[in-house]
Structure formats: C-alpha cells, structure tokens
PDB file of C-alpha atoms in Angstrom:
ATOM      1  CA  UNK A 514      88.386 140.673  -7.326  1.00  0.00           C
ATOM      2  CA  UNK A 515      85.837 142.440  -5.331  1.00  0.00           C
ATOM      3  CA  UNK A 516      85.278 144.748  -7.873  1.00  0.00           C
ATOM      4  CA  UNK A 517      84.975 142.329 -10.208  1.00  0.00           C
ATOM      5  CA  UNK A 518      82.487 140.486  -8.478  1.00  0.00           C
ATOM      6  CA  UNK A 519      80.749 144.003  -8.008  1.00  0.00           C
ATOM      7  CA  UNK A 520      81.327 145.115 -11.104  1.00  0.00           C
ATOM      8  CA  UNK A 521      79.668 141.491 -12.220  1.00  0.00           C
ATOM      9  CA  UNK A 522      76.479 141.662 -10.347  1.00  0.00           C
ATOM     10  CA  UNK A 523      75.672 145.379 -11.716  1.00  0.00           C
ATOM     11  CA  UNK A 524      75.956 144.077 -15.073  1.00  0.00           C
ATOM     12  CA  UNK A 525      73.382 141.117 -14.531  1.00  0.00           C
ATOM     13  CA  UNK A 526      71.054 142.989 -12.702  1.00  0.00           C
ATOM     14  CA  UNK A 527      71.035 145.401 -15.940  1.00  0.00           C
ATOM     15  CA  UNK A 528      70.824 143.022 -18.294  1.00  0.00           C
ATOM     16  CA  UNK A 529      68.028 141.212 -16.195  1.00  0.00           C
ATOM     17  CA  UNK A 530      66.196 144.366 -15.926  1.00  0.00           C
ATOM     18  CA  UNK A 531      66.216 145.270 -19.777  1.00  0.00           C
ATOM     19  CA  UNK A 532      65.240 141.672 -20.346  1.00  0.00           C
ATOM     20  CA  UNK A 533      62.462 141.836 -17.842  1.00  0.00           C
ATOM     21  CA  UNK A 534      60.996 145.347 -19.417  1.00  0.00           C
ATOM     22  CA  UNK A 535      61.519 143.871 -22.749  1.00  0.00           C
ATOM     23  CA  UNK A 536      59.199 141.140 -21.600  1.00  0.00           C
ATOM     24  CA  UNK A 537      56.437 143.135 -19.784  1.00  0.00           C
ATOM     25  CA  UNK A 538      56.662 145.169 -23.397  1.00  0.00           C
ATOM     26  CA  UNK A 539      55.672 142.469 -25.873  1.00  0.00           C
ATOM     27  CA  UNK A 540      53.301 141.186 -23.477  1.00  0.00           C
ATOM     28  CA  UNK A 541      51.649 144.284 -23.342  1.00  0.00           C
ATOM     29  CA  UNK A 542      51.832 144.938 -27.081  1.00  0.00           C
ATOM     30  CA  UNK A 543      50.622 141.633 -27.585  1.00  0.00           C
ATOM     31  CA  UNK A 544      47.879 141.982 -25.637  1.00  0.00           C
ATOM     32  CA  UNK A 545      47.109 145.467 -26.453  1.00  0.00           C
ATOM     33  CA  UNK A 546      47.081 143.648 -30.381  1.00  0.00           C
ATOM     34  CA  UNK A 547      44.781 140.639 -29.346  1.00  0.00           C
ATOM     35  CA  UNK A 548      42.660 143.204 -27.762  1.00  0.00           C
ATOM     36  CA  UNK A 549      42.524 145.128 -30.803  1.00  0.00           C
ATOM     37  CA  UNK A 550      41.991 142.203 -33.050  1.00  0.00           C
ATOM     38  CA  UNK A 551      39.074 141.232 -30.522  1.00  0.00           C
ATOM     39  CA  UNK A 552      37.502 144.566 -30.834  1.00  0.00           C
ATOM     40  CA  UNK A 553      37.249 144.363 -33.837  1.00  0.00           C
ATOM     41  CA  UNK A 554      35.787 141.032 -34.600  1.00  0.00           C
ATOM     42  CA  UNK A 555      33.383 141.993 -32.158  1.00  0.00           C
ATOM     43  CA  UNK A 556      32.573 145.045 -34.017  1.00  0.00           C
ATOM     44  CA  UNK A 557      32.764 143.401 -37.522  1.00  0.00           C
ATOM     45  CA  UNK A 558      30.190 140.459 -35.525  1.00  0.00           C
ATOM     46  CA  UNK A 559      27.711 143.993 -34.000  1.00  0.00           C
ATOM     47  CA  UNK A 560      27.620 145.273 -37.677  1.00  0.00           C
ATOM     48  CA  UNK A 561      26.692 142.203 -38.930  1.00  0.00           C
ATOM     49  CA  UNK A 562      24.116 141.378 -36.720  1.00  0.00           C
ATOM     50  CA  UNK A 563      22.642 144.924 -37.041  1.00  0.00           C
ATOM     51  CA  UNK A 564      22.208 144.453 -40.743  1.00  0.00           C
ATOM     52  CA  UNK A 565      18.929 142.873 -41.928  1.00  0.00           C
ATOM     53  CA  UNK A 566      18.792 139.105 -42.890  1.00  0.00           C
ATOM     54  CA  UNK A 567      17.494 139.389 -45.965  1.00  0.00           C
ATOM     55  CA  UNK A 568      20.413 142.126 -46.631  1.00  0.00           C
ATOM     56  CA  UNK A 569      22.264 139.492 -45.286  1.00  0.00           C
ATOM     57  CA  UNK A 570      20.829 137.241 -47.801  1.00  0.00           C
ATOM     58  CA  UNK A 571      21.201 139.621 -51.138  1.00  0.00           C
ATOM     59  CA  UNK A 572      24.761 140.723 -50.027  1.00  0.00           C
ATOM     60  CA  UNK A 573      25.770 136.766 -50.575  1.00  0.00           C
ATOM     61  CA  UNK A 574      23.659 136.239 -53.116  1.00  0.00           C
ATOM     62  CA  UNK A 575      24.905 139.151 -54.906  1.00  0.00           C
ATOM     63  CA  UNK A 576      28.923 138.239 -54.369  1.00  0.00           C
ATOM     64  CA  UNK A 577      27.768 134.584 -55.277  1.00  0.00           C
ATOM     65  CA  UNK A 578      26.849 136.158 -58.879  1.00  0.00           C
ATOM     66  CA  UNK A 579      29.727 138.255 -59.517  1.00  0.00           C
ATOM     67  CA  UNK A 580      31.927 135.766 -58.897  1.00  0.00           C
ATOM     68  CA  UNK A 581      29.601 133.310 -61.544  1.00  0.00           C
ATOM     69  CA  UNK A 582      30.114 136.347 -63.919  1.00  0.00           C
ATOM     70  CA  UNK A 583      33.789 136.147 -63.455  1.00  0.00           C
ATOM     71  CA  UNK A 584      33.944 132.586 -63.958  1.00  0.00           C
ATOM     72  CA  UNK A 585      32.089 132.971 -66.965  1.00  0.00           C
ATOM     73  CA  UNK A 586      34.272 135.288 -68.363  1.00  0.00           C
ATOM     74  CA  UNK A 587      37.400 133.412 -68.167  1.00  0.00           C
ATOM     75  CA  UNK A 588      35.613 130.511 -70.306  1.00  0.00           C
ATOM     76  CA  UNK A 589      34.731 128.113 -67.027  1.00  0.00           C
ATOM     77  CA  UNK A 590      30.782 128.471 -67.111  1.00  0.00           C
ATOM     78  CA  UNK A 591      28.413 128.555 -69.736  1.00  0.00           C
ATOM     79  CA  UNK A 592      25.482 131.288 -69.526  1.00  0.00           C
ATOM     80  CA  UNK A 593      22.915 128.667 -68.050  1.00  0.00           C
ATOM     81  CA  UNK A 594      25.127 128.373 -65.124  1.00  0.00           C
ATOM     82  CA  UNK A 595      24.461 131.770 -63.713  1.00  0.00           C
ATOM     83  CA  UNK A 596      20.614 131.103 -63.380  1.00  0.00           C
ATOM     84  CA  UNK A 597      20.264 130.777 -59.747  1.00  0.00           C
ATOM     85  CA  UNK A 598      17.200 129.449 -57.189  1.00  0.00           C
ATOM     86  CA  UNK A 599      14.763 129.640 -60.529  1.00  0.00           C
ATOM     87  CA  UNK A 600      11.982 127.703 -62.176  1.00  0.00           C
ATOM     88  CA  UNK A 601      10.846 128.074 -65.772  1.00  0.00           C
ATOM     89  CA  UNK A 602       7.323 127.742 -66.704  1.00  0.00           C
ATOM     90  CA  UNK A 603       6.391 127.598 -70.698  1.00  0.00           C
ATOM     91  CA  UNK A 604       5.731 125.792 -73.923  1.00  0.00           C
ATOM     92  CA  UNK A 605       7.514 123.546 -76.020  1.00  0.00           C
ATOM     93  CA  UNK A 606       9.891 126.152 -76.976  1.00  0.00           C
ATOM     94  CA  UNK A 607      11.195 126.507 -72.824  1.00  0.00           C
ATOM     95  CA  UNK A 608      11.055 122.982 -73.257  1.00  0.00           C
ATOM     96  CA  UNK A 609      13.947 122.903 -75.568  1.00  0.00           C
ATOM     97  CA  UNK A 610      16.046 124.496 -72.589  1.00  0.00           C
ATOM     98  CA  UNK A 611      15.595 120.862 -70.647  1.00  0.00           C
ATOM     99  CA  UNK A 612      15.652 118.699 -73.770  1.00  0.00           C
ATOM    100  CA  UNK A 613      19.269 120.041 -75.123  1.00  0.00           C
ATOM    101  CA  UNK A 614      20.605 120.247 -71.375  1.00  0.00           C
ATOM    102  CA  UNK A 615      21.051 123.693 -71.007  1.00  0.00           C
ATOM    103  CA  UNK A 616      18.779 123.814 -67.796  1.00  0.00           C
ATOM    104  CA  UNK A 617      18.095 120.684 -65.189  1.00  0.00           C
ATOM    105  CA  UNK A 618      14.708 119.547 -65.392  1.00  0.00           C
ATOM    106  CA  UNK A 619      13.609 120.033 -62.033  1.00  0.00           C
ATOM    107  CA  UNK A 620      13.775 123.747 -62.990  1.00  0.00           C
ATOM    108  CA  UNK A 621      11.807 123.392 -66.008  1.00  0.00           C
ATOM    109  CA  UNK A 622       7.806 123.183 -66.200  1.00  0.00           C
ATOM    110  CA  UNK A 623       7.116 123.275 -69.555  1.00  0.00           C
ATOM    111  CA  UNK A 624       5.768 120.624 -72.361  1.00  0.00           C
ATOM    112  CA  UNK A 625       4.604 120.361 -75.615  1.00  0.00           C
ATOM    113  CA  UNK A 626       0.896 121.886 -75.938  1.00  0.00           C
ATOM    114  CA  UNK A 627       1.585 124.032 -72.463  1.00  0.00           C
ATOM    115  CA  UNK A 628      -0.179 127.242 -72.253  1.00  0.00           C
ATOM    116  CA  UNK A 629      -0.669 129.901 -69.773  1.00  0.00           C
ATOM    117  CA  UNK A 630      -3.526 127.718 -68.086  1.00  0.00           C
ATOM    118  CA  UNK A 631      -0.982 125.647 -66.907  1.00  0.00           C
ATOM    119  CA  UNK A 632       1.064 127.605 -64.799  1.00  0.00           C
ATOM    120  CA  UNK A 633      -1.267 126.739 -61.741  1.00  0.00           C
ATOM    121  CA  UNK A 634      -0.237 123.202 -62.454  1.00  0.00           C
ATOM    122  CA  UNK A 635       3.092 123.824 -60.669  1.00  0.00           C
ATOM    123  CA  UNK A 636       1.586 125.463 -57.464  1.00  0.00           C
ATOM    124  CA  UNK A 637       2.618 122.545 -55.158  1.00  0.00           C
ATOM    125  CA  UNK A 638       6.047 122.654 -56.655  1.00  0.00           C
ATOM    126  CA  UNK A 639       6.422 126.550 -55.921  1.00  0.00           C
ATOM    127  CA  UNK A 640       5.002 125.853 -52.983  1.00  0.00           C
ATOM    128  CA  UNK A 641       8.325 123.448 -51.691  1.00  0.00           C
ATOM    129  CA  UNK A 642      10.884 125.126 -53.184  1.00  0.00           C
ATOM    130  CA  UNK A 643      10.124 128.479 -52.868  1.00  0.00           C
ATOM    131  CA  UNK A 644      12.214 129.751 -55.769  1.00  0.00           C
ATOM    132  CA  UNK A 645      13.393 133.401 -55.633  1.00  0.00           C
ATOM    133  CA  UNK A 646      12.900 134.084 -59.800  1.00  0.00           C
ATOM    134  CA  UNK A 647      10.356 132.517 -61.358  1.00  0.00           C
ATOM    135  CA  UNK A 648      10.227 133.045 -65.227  1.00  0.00           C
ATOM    136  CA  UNK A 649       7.384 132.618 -68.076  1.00  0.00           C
ATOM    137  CA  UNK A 650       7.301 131.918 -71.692  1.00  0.00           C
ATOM    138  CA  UNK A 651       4.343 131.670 -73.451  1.00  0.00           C
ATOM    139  CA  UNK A 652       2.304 132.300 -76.879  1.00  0.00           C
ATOM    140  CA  UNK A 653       2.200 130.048 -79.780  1.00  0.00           C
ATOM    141  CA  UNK A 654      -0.415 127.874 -78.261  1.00  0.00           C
ATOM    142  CA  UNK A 655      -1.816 130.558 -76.689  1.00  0.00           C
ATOM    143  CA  UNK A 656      -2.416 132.869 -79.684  1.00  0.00           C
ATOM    144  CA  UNK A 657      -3.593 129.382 -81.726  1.00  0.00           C
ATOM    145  CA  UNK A 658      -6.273 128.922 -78.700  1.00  0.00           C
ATOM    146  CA  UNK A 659      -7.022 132.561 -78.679  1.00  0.00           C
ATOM    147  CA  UNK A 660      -6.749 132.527 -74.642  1.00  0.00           C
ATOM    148  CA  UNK A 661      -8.616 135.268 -72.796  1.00  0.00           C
ATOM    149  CA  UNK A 662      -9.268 137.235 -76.110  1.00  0.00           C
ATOM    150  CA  UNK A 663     -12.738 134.794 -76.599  1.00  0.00           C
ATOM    151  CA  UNK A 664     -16.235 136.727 -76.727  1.00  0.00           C
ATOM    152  CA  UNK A 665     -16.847 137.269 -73.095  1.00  0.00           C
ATOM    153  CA  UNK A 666     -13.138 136.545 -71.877  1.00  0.00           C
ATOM    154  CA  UNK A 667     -11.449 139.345 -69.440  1.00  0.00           C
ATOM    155  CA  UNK A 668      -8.619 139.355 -71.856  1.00  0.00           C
ATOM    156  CA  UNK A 669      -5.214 137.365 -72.456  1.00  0.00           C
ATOM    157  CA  UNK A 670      -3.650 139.293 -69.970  1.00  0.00           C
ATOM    158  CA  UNK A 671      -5.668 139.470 -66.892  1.00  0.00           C
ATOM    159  CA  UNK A 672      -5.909 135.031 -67.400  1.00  0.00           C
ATOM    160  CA  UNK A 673      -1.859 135.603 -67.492  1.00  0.00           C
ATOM    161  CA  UNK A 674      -1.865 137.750 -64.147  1.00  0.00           C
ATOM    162  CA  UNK A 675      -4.295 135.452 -62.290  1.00  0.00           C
ATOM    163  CA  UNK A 676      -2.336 132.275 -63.213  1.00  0.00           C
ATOM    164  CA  UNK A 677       0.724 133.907 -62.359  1.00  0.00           C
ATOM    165  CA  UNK A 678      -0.573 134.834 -59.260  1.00  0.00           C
ATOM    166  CA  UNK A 679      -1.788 131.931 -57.711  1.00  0.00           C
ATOM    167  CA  UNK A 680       1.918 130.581 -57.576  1.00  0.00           C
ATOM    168  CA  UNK A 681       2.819 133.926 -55.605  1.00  0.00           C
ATOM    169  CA  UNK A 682       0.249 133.549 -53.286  1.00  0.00           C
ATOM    170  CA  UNK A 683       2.523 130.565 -51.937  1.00  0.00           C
ATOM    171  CA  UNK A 684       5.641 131.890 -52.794  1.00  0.00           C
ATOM    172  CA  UNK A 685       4.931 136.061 -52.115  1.00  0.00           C
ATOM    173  CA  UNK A 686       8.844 136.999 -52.127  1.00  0.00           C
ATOM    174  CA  UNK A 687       9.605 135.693 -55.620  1.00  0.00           C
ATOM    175  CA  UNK A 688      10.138 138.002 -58.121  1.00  0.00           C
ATOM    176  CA  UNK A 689       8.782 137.587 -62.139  1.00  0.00           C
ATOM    177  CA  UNK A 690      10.179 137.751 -65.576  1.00  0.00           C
ATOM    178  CA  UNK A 691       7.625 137.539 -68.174  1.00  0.00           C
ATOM    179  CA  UNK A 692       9.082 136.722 -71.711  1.00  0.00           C
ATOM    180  CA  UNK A 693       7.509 138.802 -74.809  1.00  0.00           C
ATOM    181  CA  UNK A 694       6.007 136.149 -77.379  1.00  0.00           C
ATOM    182  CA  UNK A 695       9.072 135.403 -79.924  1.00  0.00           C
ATOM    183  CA  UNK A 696       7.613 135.475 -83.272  1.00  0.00           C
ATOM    184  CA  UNK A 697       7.134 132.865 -85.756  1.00  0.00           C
ATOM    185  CA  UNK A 698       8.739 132.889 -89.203  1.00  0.00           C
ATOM    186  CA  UNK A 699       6.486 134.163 -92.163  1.00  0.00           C
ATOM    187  CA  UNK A 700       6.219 130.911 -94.026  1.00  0.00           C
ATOM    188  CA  UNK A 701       4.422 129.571 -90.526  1.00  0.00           C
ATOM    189  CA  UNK A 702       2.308 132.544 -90.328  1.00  0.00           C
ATOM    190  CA  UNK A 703       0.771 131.543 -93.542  1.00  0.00           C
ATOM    191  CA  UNK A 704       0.076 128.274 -91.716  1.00  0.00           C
ATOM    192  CA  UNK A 705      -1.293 129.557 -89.232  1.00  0.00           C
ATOM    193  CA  UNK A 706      -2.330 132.879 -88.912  1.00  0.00           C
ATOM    194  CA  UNK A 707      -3.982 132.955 -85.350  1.00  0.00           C
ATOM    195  CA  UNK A 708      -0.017 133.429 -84.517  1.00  0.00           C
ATOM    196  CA  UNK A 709      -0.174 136.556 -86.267  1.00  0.00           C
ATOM    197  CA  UNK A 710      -1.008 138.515 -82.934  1.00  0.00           C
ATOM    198  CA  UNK A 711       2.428 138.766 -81.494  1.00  0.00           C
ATOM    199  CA  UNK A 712       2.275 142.511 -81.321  1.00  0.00           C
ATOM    200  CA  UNK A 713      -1.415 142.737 -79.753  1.00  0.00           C
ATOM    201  CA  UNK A 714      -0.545 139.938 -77.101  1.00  0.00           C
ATOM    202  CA  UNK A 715       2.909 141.147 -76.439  1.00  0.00           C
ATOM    203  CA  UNK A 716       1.475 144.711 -75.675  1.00  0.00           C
ATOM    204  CA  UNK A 717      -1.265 143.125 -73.062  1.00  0.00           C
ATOM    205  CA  UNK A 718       1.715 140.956 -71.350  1.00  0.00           C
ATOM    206  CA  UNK A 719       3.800 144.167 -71.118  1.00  0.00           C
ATOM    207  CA  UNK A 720       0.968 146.306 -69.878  1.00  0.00           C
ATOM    208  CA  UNK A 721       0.482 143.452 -67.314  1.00  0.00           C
ATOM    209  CA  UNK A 722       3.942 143.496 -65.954  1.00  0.00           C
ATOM    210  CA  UNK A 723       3.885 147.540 -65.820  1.00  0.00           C
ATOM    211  CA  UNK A 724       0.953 147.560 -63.198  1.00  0.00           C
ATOM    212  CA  UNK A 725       2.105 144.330 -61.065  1.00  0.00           C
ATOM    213  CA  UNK A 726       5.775 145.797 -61.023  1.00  0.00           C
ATOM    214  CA  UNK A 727       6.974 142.752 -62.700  1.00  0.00           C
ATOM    215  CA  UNK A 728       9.900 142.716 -65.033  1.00  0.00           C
ATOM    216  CA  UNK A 729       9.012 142.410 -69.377  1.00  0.00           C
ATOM    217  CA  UNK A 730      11.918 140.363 -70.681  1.00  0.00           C
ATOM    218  CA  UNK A 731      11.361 142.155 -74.507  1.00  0.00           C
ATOM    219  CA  UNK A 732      12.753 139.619 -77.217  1.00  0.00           C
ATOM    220  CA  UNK A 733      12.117 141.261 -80.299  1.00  0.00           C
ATOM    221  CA  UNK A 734      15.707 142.442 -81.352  1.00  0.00           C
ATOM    222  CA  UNK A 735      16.599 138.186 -81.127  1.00  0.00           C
ATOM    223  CA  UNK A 736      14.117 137.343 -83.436  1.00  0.00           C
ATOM    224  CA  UNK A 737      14.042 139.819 -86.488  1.00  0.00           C
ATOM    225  CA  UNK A 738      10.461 139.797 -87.375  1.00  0.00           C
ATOM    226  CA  UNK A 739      10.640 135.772 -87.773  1.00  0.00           C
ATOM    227  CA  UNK A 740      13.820 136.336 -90.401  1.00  0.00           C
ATOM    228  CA  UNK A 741      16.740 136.022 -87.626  1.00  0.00           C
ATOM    229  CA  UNK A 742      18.330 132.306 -88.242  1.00  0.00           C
ATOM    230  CA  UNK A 743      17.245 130.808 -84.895  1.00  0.00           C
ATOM    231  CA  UNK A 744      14.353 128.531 -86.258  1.00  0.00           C
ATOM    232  CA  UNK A 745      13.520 124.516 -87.239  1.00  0.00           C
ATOM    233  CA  UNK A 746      12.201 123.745 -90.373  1.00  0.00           C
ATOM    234  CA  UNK A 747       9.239 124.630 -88.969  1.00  0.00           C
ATOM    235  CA  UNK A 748       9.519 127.976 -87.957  1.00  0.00           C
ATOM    236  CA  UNK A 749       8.271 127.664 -84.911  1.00  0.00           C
ATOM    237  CA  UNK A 750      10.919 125.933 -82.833  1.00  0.00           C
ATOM    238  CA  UNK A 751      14.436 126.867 -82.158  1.00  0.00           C
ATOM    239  CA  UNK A 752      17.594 125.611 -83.113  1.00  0.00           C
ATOM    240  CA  UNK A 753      19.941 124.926 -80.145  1.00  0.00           C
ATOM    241  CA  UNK A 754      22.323 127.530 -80.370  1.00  0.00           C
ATOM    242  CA  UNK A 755      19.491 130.097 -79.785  1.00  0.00           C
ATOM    243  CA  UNK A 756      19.008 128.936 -76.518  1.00  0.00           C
ATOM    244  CA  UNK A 757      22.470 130.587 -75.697  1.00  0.00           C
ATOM    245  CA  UNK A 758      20.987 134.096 -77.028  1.00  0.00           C
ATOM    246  CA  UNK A 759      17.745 133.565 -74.941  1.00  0.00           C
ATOM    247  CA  UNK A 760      19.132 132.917 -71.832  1.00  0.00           C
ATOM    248  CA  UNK A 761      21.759 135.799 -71.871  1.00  0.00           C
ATOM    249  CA  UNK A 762      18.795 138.244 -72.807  1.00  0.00           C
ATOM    250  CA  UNK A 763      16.850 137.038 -70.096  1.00  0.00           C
ATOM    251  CA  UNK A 764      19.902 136.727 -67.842  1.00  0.00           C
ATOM    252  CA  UNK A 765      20.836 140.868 -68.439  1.00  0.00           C
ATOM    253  CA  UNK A 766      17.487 141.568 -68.563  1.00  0.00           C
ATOM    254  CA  UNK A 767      17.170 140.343 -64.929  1.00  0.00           C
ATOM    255  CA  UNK A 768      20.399 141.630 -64.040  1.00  0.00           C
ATOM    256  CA  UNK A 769      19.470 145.113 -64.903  1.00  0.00           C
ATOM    257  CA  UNK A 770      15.804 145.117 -63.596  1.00  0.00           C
ATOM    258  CA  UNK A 771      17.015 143.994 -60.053  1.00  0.00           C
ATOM    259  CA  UNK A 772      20.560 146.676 -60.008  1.00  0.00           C
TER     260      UNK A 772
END
C-alpha cells in the first residue's frame, strides 16, 4: 500500500510538472506571438507615418482607381464613374455631358455660348472645392469669335493660359487637361467657316500645355476630319453615345499622363 501511495504521488507530481511547463510554454509562445504581432503593427504604424501625406494621399487615391477600373470591367460602372474629385469647364458640347446624365452637374461649368472667357467665372467655385483635375473644352464659339487671334490680341492661346490660370492661383495643386478642338462636319464648315481653324487653334492650345507642363487631351482620331458618325443634324453637336468615346479618351489620356 505504501508503495502504492508512493508510487501515486510520483506520478502526480509528474504529471503536474509536465502540465505546469506545458503552461509556462504557451504562455510564453503566446506572448512571444503578441509581441511579435505588436512589433509589427508598430512598425507597419513607423512606416506609415514616415511616408509623406500626400504619398499617403496618391497611394489611396491610386488603389481607389484600380479598384473603379476593376469594377468597370466586370460590367458594374460605366466610364463616367471613374472621373474622380474633377470639374469640367466648356461649351455647349461639355454641356451635353450634364444634360444626358453622364456627369453630375455640380461638376460641370459649361453652357450654351461658353467660351474660354468664361473659365474665370468659376473661380469662387474652384476656390471651395479645390478639385484635384480640372478639365477644358473649348472652340466652336471661340474660333466663331476669333478669341485672342483679333488685330492687337496676344493670341488665342496666351487668353487660354491666363484664364486657366487664375483658377490655379486658388487651387495651385490641381492638375489640367486641355481638350484639342473636335472638329465640325464639312457641311457646317460651309456654314460657317470661322470654324475652319481647328488645326491653327489646336496647335496654339497644344503649344500652351507643352510650356505650362499641362496635359493635351488630342481628339482627332474620335472625330475623323468631321466624317466619324458622332454628330446632330447640325454637325456641330454630339450624339449621346459619343460622350462614352470622349470620356474614355480623356479618361486614358489622364491615366497615362499622370503613370
């Protein structure tokens, strides 16, 4: 019996013992794991606060649009949904992007008669939003009114650049997308043929955006020389489902210029 008893309290004090080290062992390894975890949220939280805010800023913005794109591409958005923190200044013809839906209005400034002396008309709405693209689209009315190209004017482009930059002198961190003047169809020429000039104004809006580092949005290959079927009746305006085209030019356009 003796021996039993002996032979009893060995036993527990072994078991007891392994139980006790198998305790003190996941404690440690879970501590030793929080630990590790810890560390490194504290390093992932170090890196981050190291990096910039406004790398901050792109990084999110930039995995906000890829995941747009993606949507996109499995049928879920529409091509107007990946414009982002954007206004849209032009004529009649940008107005078309508000008047079908394609774009809410509070992002469009455009109207029917709108030329380039406009643009400083928005000022005090650039000024409260502080949009990070801001985007032009100009020219029928502007060629028809011969803007900056007058006897004694400083040119069509240097009225552009000044209008354009009163809006960045109260918004300096937004970046520009100037669209080339989309032609009209021959038969409207004939009409008119102050609009005739799309080549000479188009080359003084390029050579503006090469020496302010702003980006030329270059429409030419959508329009055809006037013959692509995108126009009204009266071969000026555009039909709706242009709009589609327009935007995804300007969309990879911008997405290329800022890669």
């Amino acid at each position: 019996m003796m021996k039993f008893k002996l032979w009893f309290k060995t036993y527990f004090k072994i078991i007891l013992v392994v139980f006790l080290l198998l305790l003190i062992g996941s404690s440690v390894w879970f501590l030793f794991f929080r630990f590790d975890e810890t560390a490194s949220g504290l390093s992932y939280l170090r890196t981050q606060k190291s990096k910039d805010i406004v790398q901050l800023k792109n990084d999110l913005a930039t995995r906000d649009q890829e995941e747009l794109e993606q949507m996109m591409g499995n049928g879920s958005l529409e091509i107007f949904d990946l414009f982002r923190d954007f206004l849209i200044f032009g004529d009649s013809r940008v107005y078309g992007f508000e008047s079908y839906g394609f774009f809410p209005s509070e992002n469009v400034l455009a109207d029917a008669g709108h030329t380039i002396m406009n643009i400083d008309e928005g000022i005090e709405t650039v000024k409260q939003r502080q949009p990070k693209n801001l985007f032009f689209s100009y020219g029928v009315n502007d060629m028809g009114l011969n803007i900056g190209e007058n006897e004694g004017d400083p040119g069509y482009d240097v009225v552009y650049e000044e209008q354009i930059k009163k809006l960045l002198t109260v918004d300096p961190e937004a970046h520009v997308y100037v669209n080339s003047i989309i032609p009209a169809t021959p038969a409207a020429l004939q009409k008119s043929p102050r609009w005739d000039k799309v080549d000479a104004f188009n080359a003084k809006i390029k050579a503006m955006c090469d020496r302010n580092g702003w980006t030329y949005i270059d429409n030419d290959a959508l329009a055809q020389g006037g013959q692509a079927n995108i126009y009204q009746e009266d071969g000026v305006h555009f039909l709706q489902p242009f709009y589609s085209q327009w935007a995804e030019n300007m969309y990879n356009t911008k997405k290329k210029a800022d890669a």
